[in-house]
Short mmCIF file of C-alpha atoms in Angstrom, two decimals:
data_model
loop_
_atom_site.label_atom_id
_atom_site.label_comp_id
_atom_site.label_asym_id
_atom_site.label_seq_id
_atom_site.Cartn_x
_atom_site.Cartn_y
_atom_site.Cartn_z
CA UNK A 155 -22.04 12.32 67.32
CA UNK A 156 -20.52 9.12 65.97
CA UNK A 157 -23.92 7.51 66.07
CA UNK A 158 -25.41 10.48 64.30
CA UNK A 159 -22.65 10.33 61.67
CA UNK A 160 -23.30 6.64 61.23
CA UNK A 161 -26.99 7.32 60.62
CA UNK A 162 -26.04 9.82 57.95
CA UNK A 163 -23.63 7.41 56.24
CA UNK A 164 -25.97 4.45 56.02
CA UNK A 165 -28.40 5.95 53.49
CA UNK A 166 -25.49 7.20 51.40
CA UNK A 167 -23.79 3.82 51.43
CA UNK A 168 -27.08 2.23 50.61
CA UNK A 169 -27.64 4.49 47.66
CA UNK A 170 -24.04 4.06 46.48
CA UNK A 171 -24.24 0.30 46.60
CA UNK A 172 -27.59 0.20 44.89
CA UNK A 173 -26.69 2.93 42.38
CA UNK A 174 -24.85 0.74 39.85
CA UNK A 175 -27.54 -1.92 40.07
CA UNK A 176 -30.22 0.69 39.55
CA UNK A 177 -28.32 2.18 36.59
CA UNK A 178 -27.81 -1.24 35.05
CA UNK A 179 -31.49 -2.01 35.49
CA UNK A 180 -32.49 1.26 33.85
CA UNK A 181 -30.22 0.57 30.87
CA UNK A 182 -31.43 -3.02 30.58
CA UNK A 183 -35.04 -1.85 30.49
CA UNK A 184 -34.33 0.89 27.94
CA UNK A 185 -33.97 -0.89 24.61
CA UNK A 186 -32.92 2.22 22.71
CA UNK A 187 -30.13 3.07 25.17
CA UNK A 188 -28.96 -0.55 25.35
CA UNK A 189 -28.89 -0.73 21.56
CA UNK A 190 -26.73 2.39 21.29
CA UNK A 191 -24.23 0.94 23.77
CA UNK A 192 -24.06 -2.44 22.05
CA UNK A 193 -23.62 -0.82 18.63
CA UNK A 194 -20.26 0.55 19.82
CA UNK A 195 -18.87 -2.96 20.40
CA UNK A 196 -17.04 -5.15 17.85
CA UNK A 197 -18.86 -8.05 16.25
CA UNK A 198 -16.71 -10.68 18.01
CA UNK A 199 -17.76 -9.33 21.43
CA UNK A 200 -21.41 -9.10 20.43
CA UNK A 201 -21.48 -12.78 19.50
CA UNK A 202 -20.43 -13.66 23.04
CA UNK A 203 -23.00 -11.27 24.53
CA UNK A 204 -25.83 -13.16 22.87
CA UNK A 205 -25.69 -15.60 25.78
CA UNK A 206 -26.35 -12.88 28.39
CA UNK A 207 -30.14 -13.14 28.08
CA UNK A 208 -32.94 -13.89 25.64
CA UNK A 209 -33.48 -10.13 25.28
CA UNK A 210 -29.85 -9.55 24.26
CA UNK A 211 -29.96 -12.55 21.94
CA UNK A 212 -33.04 -11.19 20.18
CA UNK A 213 -31.60 -7.68 19.96
CA UNK A 214 -28.16 -8.65 18.60
CA UNK A 215 -29.59 -11.24 16.19
CA UNK A 216 -31.91 -8.71 14.55
CA UNK A 217 -30.98 -7.99 10.93
CA UNK A 218 -31.50 -4.23 11.38
CA UNK A 219 -29.10 -4.26 14.32
CA UNK A 220 -26.49 -6.04 12.16
CA UNK A 221 -26.95 -3.45 9.41
CA UNK A 222 -26.53 -0.54 11.84
CA UNK A 223 -23.48 -2.16 13.44
CA UNK A 224 -21.87 -2.54 10.01
CA UNK A 225 -22.58 1.11 9.29
CA UNK A 226 -20.74 2.16 12.47
CA UNK A 227 -17.62 0.32 11.27
CA UNK A 228 -17.33 1.32 7.63
CA UNK A 229 -13.70 0.25 7.25
CA UNK A 230 -13.27 -2.99 9.20
CA UNK A 231 -9.72 -4.27 9.07
CA UNK A 232 -9.06 -7.91 8.34
CA UNK A 233 -8.58 -9.95 11.53
CA UNK A 234 -6.84 -12.70 9.61
CA UNK A 235 -6.65 -14.76 6.45
CA UNK A 236 -7.95 -18.14 5.38
CA UNK A 237 -5.35 -19.98 3.32
CA UNK A 238 -6.43 -22.33 0.57
CA UNK A 239 -3.85 -25.05 -0.08
CA UNK A 240 -2.79 -26.41 -3.43
CA UNK A 241 -3.68 -29.91 -2.31
CA UNK A 242 -6.91 -31.91 -2.33
CA UNK A 243 -8.74 -32.83 0.87
CA UNK A 244 -6.80 -30.36 3.03
CA UNK A 245 -8.79 -28.06 5.26
CA UNK A 246 -8.28 -24.30 4.91
CA UNK A 247 -5.87 -22.81 7.45
CA UNK A 248 -6.65 -19.63 9.37
CA UNK A 249 -3.82 -17.28 10.29
CA UNK A 250 -4.28 -14.18 12.44
CA UNK A 251 -2.97 -10.81 11.31
CA UNK A 252 -3.28 -9.42 14.84
CA UNK A 253 -1.59 -12.13 16.87
CA UNK A 254 -4.75 -13.62 18.36
CA UNK A 255 -4.09 -17.16 19.69
CA UNK A 256 -7.61 -18.50 19.07
CA UNK A 257 -7.98 -19.28 15.37
CA UNK A 258 -11.24 -19.27 13.48
CA UNK A 259 -12.12 -22.58 11.86
CA UNK A 260 -14.77 -23.96 9.55
CA UNK A 261 -15.40 -26.99 11.76
CA UNK A 262 -19.05 -25.95 12.07
CA UNK A 263 -19.45 -26.93 8.39
CA UNK A 264 -18.45 -30.56 8.95
CA UNK A 265 -21.13 -32.86 7.61
CA UNK A 266 -23.52 -30.15 6.41
CA UNK A 267 -23.51 -31.46 2.83
CA UNK A 268 -24.67 -34.92 3.83
CA UNK A 269 -22.70 -37.80 2.41
CA UNK A 270 -20.06 -35.68 0.69
CA UNK A 271 -16.70 -36.74 2.10
CA UNK A 272 -14.65 -33.68 1.32
CA UNK A 273 -13.66 -30.44 2.94
CA UNK A 274 -15.15 -27.15 1.83
CA UNK A 275 -12.95 -25.19 -0.52
CA UNK A 276 -13.18 -21.45 -0.02
CA UNK A 277 -13.58 -19.70 -3.35
CA UNK A 278 -14.17 -16.10 -2.24
CA UNK A 279 -14.74 -13.82 0.74
CA UNK A 280 -16.73 -10.60 0.95
CA UNK A 281 -17.15 -8.33 4.01
CA UNK A 282 -17.24 -11.14 6.55
CA UNK A 283 -19.00 -13.84 4.53
CA UNK A 284 -17.30 -16.79 2.84
CA UNK A 285 -18.34 -18.67 -0.27
CA UNK A 286 -17.48 -22.37 -0.05
CA UNK A 287 -17.58 -25.06 -2.70
CA UNK A 288 -18.11 -28.80 -2.36
CA UNK A 289 -17.42 -31.18 -5.22
CA UNK A 290 -19.94 -33.99 -5.55
CA UNK A 291 -19.26 -36.92 -7.84
CA UNK A 292 -22.57 -37.86 -9.47
CA UNK A 293 -21.12 -40.99 -11.05
CA UNK A 294 -17.71 -42.10 -12.40
CA UNK A 295 -19.08 -42.01 -15.94
CA UNK A 296 -20.61 -38.53 -15.71
CA UNK A 297 -18.62 -35.76 -14.01
CA UNK A 298 -18.01 -34.02 -10.73
CA UNK A 299 -20.68 -31.46 -9.95
CA UNK A 300 -20.41 -28.56 -7.50
CA UNK A 301 -22.60 -27.30 -4.71
CA UNK A 302 -22.13 -24.03 -2.88
CA UNK A 303 -22.85 -22.57 0.51
CA UNK A 304 -22.40 -19.15 2.06
CA UNK A 305 -21.27 -18.99 5.68
CA UNK A 306 -20.49 -16.45 8.38
CA UNK A 307 -17.53 -17.67 10.50
CA UNK A 308 -18.28 -15.03 13.16
CA UNK A 309 -21.77 -16.30 13.92
CA UNK A 310 -21.05 -19.85 12.64
CA UNK A 311 -24.16 -19.77 10.49
CA UNK A 312 -24.46 -21.00 6.92
CA UNK A 313 -26.89 -21.43 4.04
CA UNK A 314 -26.80 -24.05 1.32
CA UNK A 315 -27.61 -22.67 -2.10
CA UNK A 316 -30.33 -24.38 -4.15
CA UNK A 317 -28.84 -27.13 -6.28
CA UNK A 318 -27.91 -26.31 -9.86
CA UNK A 319 -26.03 -28.23 -12.53
CA UNK A 320 -22.69 -26.41 -12.80
CA UNK A 321 -19.93 -27.90 -14.93
CA UNK A 322 -16.48 -26.71 -15.96
CA UNK A 323 -16.47 -23.88 -13.43
CA UNK A 324 -13.72 -21.32 -13.87
CA UNK A 325 -14.27 -19.16 -10.78
CA UNK A 326 -16.99 -18.44 -8.23
CA UNK A 327 -17.42 -15.16 -6.37
CA UNK A 328 -19.50 -13.63 -3.59
CA UNK A 329 -20.90 -10.09 -3.82
CA UNK A 330 -21.95 -8.68 -0.44
CA UNK A 331 -21.97 -5.11 0.89
CA UNK A 332 -23.92 -4.71 4.17
CA UNK A 333 -23.88 -0.92 3.75
CA UNK A 334 -25.96 -1.24 0.59
CA UNK A 335 -28.13 -4.27 1.24
CA UNK A 336 -28.45 -7.23 3.65
CA UNK A 337 -28.69 -9.51 0.61
CA UNK A 338 -25.87 -11.06 -1.40
CA UNK A 339 -25.19 -12.55 -4.80
CA UNK A 340 -23.13 -15.55 -5.84
CA UNK A 341 -21.51 -15.33 -9.25
CA UNK A 342 -20.25 -18.49 -10.98
CA UNK A 343 -18.28 -18.17 -14.22
CA UNK A 344 -17.52 -21.16 -16.43
CA UNK A 345 -17.70 -22.82 -19.83
CA UNK A 346 -20.84 -24.65 -20.99
CA UNK A 347 -19.16 -24.95 -23.63
CA UNK A 348 -19.00 -21.19 -24.19
CA UNK A 349 -18.52 -18.67 -21.39
CA UNK A 350 -21.54 -18.57 -19.12
CA UNK A 351 -22.28 -16.65 -15.92
CA UNK A 352 -24.72 -18.01 -13.34
CA UNK A 353 -25.90 -15.56 -10.65
CA UNK A 354 -27.67 -16.55 -7.44
CA UNK A 355 -29.80 -13.90 -5.68
CA UNK A 356 -30.25 -14.49 -1.95
CA UNK A 357 -33.25 -12.16 -1.81
CA UNK A 358 -35.29 -14.42 -4.10
CA UNK A 359 -33.31 -17.68 -3.65
CA UNK A 360 -33.12 -18.01 -7.42
CA UNK A 361 -30.53 -18.40 -10.18
CA UNK A 362 -30.15 -16.45 -13.40
CA UNK A 363 -28.09 -17.39 -16.44
CA UNK A 364 -26.16 -14.94 -18.65
CA UNK A 365 -24.03 -15.36 -21.79
CA UNK A 366 -21.52 -12.51 -22.22
CA UNK A 367 -19.73 -12.20 -25.58
CA UNK A 368 -16.46 -13.69 -24.32
CA UNK A 369 -14.24 -16.34 -25.92
CA UNK A 370 -11.07 -16.47 -23.78
CA UNK A 371 -10.64 -15.81 -20.07
CA UNK A 372 -7.42 -15.65 -18.02
CA UNK A 373 -6.78 -14.31 -14.52
CA UNK A 374 -10.36 -13.65 -13.37
CA UNK A 375 -11.01 -11.15 -10.55
CA UNK A 376 -14.27 -9.94 -9.01
CA UNK A 377 -14.20 -6.36 -7.73
CA UNK A 378 -16.99 -3.90 -6.82
CA UNK A 379 -19.71 -5.79 -8.68
CA UNK A 380 -17.67 -6.28 -11.84
CA UNK A 381 -15.99 -9.43 -13.16
CA UNK A 382 -12.58 -8.49 -14.57
CA UNK A 383 -10.44 -10.79 -16.67
CA UNK A 384 -7.56 -10.80 -19.12
CA UNK A 385 -8.66 -12.12 -22.49
CA UNK A 386 -7.63 -12.11 -26.13
CA UNK A 387 -4.62 -9.93 -26.87
CA UNK A 388 -3.95 -9.53 -23.12
CA UNK A 389 -6.83 -7.05 -22.95
CA UNK A 390 -8.55 -6.48 -19.61
CA UNK A 391 -12.33 -6.68 -19.88
CA UNK A 392 -15.15 -6.26 -17.42
CA UNK A 393 -18.74 -7.42 -17.00
CA UNK A 394 -21.07 -5.56 -14.62
CA UNK A 395 -23.41 -8.08 -12.97
CA UNK A 396 -25.99 -5.41 -12.04
CA UNK A 397 -26.39 -3.80 -15.46
CA UNK A 398 -25.46 -7.10 -17.22
CA UNK A 399 -23.28 -5.16 -19.66
CA UNK A 400 -19.69 -5.38 -20.84
CA UNK A 401 -17.39 -2.56 -19.75
CA UNK A 402 -14.50 -1.01 -21.65
CA UNK A 403 -11.51 -0.80 -19.33
CA UNK A 404 -8.08 0.71 -19.98
CA UNK A 405 -5.16 -1.66 -20.10
CA UNK A 406 -2.32 -1.10 -17.64
CA UNK A 407 1.07 -0.26 -19.14
CA UNK A 408 3.35 -3.05 -20.35
CA UNK A 409 0.93 -5.95 -20.06
CA UNK A 410 2.62 -7.71 -22.95
CA UNK A 411 2.85 -11.18 -21.41
CA UNK A 412 0.43 -12.73 -18.94
CA UNK A 413 3.15 -14.97 -17.48
CA UNK A 414 4.77 -11.84 -15.98
CA UNK A 415 1.67 -11.07 -13.91
CA UNK A 416 2.49 -11.92 -10.31
CA UNK A 417 -0.82 -10.82 -8.83
CA UNK A 418 -4.19 -9.75 -10.23
CA UNK A 419 -6.71 -9.14 -7.49
CA UNK A 420 -8.72 -6.72 -5.37
CA UNK A 421 -7.96 -4.63 -2.31
CA UNK A 422 -10.30 -2.15 -0.66
CA UNK A 423 -12.74 -2.29 -3.57
CA UNK A 424 -10.04 -1.41 -6.13
CA UNK A 425 -8.59 -3.60 -8.88
CA UNK A 426 -4.89 -4.34 -8.28
CA UNK A 427 -2.15 -5.59 -10.60
CA UNK A 428 1.47 -6.56 -9.94
CA UNK A 429 3.87 -7.34 -12.78
CA UNK A 430 7.58 -8.15 -12.73
CA UNK A 431 10.18 -8.49 -15.49
CA UNK A 432 11.44 -11.78 -14.04
CA UNK A 433 10.02 -14.27 -11.56
CA UNK A 434 12.86 -13.55 -9.12
CA UNK A 435 12.51 -9.75 -9.20
CA UNK A 436 12.36 -8.21 -5.73
CA UNK A 437 11.55 -4.67 -6.94
CA UNK A 438 8.23 -3.93 -8.62
CA UNK A 439 5.25 -1.58 -8.74
CA UNK A 440 1.74 -2.19 -7.44
CA UNK A 441 -0.80 -0.71 -9.85
CA UNK A 442 -4.33 0.22 -8.81
CA UNK A 443 -7.35 1.23 -10.85
CA UNK A 444 -8.90 4.33 -9.34
CA UNK A 445 -12.56 5.35 -9.35
CA UNK A 446 -12.10 7.06 -12.75
CA UNK A 447 -10.86 3.79 -14.30
CA UNK A 448 -7.28 5.05 -14.54
CA UNK A 449 -4.28 2.96 -13.57
CA UNK A 450 -2.05 4.59 -10.97
CA UNK A 451 1.08 3.41 -9.14
CA UNK A 452 -0.05 2.62 -5.60
CA UNK A 453 3.32 1.49 -4.26
CA UNK A 454 6.90 1.06 -5.35
CA UNK A 455 8.03 -2.11 -3.60
CA UNK A 456 11.47 -3.47 -2.82
CA UNK A 457 11.68 -6.75 -0.93
CA UNK A 458 15.39 -6.16 -0.29
CA UNK A 459 15.01 -6.00 3.53
CA UNK A 460 13.79 -9.61 3.45
CA UNK A 461 16.86 -10.96 1.68
CA UNK A 462 18.95 -11.14 4.86
CA UNK A 463 16.33 -13.45 6.37
CA UNK A 464 15.27 -15.22 3.17
CA UNK A 465 18.34 -15.40 0.91
CA UNK A 466 16.29 -17.48 -1.53
CA UNK A 467 14.83 -14.22 -2.82
CA UNK A 468 18.11 -13.52 -4.64
CA UNK A 469 17.92 -16.80 -6.53
CA UNK A 470 17.02 -16.86 -10.21
CA UNK A 471 14.53 -19.62 -9.47
CA UNK A 472 10.91 -18.84 -8.58
CA UNK A 473 11.17 -19.07 -4.79
CA UNK A 474 8.41 -16.71 -3.78
CA UNK A 475 4.88 -15.93 -4.83
CA UNK A 476 2.42 -13.15 -3.96
CA UNK A 477 -0.72 -14.48 -2.33
CA UNK A 478 -2.45 -11.22 -1.54
CA UNK A 479 -2.39 -7.45 -1.19
CA UNK A 480 -4.36 -6.45 1.91
CA UNK A 481 -5.25 -3.41 3.98
CA UNK A 482 -3.68 -3.11 7.43
CA UNK A 483 -5.21 -2.07 10.74
CA UNK A 484 -4.35 1.62 10.36
CA UNK A 485 -5.36 4.14 7.71
CA UNK A 486 -3.25 3.91 4.54
CA UNK A 487 -1.53 0.82 5.91
CA UNK A 488 -1.07 -1.99 3.40
CA UNK A 489 0.81 -5.26 3.26
CA UNK A 490 1.78 -8.09 0.96
CA UNK A 491 1.15 -11.72 1.85
CA UNK A 492 3.98 -13.79 0.42
CA UNK A 493 4.91 -17.45 0.42
CA UNK A 494 8.67 -18.01 0.61
CA UNK A 495 9.95 -21.56 0.74
CA UNK A 496 6.75 -22.81 2.36
CA UNK A 497 6.52 -19.99 4.91
CA UNK A 498 3.64 -17.51 4.72
CA UNK A 499 5.01 -14.02 5.38
CA UNK A 500 3.22 -10.70 5.91
CA UNK A 501 5.29 -7.73 4.72
CA UNK A 502 4.18 -4.25 5.83
CA UNK A 503 4.84 -1.89 2.93
CA UNK A 504 4.85 1.27 5.06
CA UNK A 505 7.20 0.20 7.85
CA UNK A 506 9.07 -2.41 5.77
CA UNK A 507 8.68 -4.88 8.63
CA UNK A 508 7.60 -8.49 8.37
CA UNK A 509 6.37 -11.45 10.39
CA UNK A 510 5.84 -15.11 9.63
CA UNK A 511 2.15 -16.02 9.69
CA UNK A 512 2.54 -19.73 9.04
CA UNK A 513 5.70 -21.84 8.97
CA UNK A 514 4.22 -25.34 9.03
CA UNK A 515 3.20 -25.95 5.43
CA UNK A 516 1.37 -29.04 4.25
CA UNK A 517 3.98 -31.48 2.86
CA UNK A 518 4.49 -31.17 -0.90
CA UNK A 519 2.03 -28.31 -1.06
CA UNK A 520 1.77 -24.58 -0.57
CA UNK A 521 -1.04 -22.04 -0.17
CA UNK A 522 -2.09 -20.54 -3.47
CA UNK A 523 -4.94 -18.26 -2.42
CA UNK A 524 -5.82 -16.07 0.56
CA UNK A 525 -9.23 -14.86 1.71
CA UNK A 526 -9.47 -11.98 4.21
CA UNK A 527 -11.63 -12.56 7.26
CA UNK A 528 -13.65 -9.64 8.69
CA UNK A 529 -15.93 -10.08 11.68
CA UNK A 530 -19.57 -9.30 10.98
CA UNK A 531 -23.03 -10.12 12.33
CA UNK A 532 -24.87 -10.29 9.02
CA UNK A 533 -27.51 -13.04 9.00
CA UNK A 534 -27.92 -15.41 6.08
#
């Protein structure tokens, strides 16, 4: 009986032990099924899975796969921020918003611009891609030119843009939306000597030059394909890079002095403005331009809970600055990135909690710009 039972168990055990291997083999040989499984994984995991086999490498590296993976994750939250320091020849610093110990770096860009002995300066980020600028001195008697590259920190890939003579650059931006197109645009705004906009199209690897009717530009922001700036009479103007036309935009209330603007930027595809009556004010409103081009109050903010930890906030001297307004991990979760006495602090507006992202500032310097990092697989 025992022997008979043993004979009955052996085939079952055999099938059980071979079952997972058989299932794995069936999945591995079914490209459609394997693709559907991999599409459910985050981009950071998929990068590691490229080393599983040549088949997986080919599948995950495909541009159509990257497009579909982006479509599955329509609202990716920022994993962290790249900090740009107000100091020459200092590498950007990456800080995690989710407590991950392994930071992302731009070390893979070292030496890619040949003999240029400088670090890349991040000028903009867009849906997982970064736009970096290198300054190249042509000669002491001429001027310092600029060259640009677009990189993907997730895949550690990059592309140098074709050289172009760009002088007196005001700002440079990156326009990329993987849900609309796998291609991107680089927008450079400057004075030559009048305002000029140079646009690079990745699809054709070519530049185009535009001359909008603009005379004065302050506080430039790129948001949803439109360059926004504050110009003459503190009026907010816009230039659509697709239609190549000026836009009439409503001014927010009480924009009487540009020196009271604490933050003019973009968050979640919406234009954002923060103004305060004094530089030391801890209570203020965050204004947002909605889809109908109307300014609404997004948040009423009071940094009072931080005063017990950072008493400098009560000083009449400018001890804090607003580096960014970013979306959190959860729906309708937003936070402010502040610099207070050299420390970079993330303040959650919903829970009124905070944490220090960086407390080892570069001597005699401070971060003056932040660039959200989102993991993506988009090829360049």
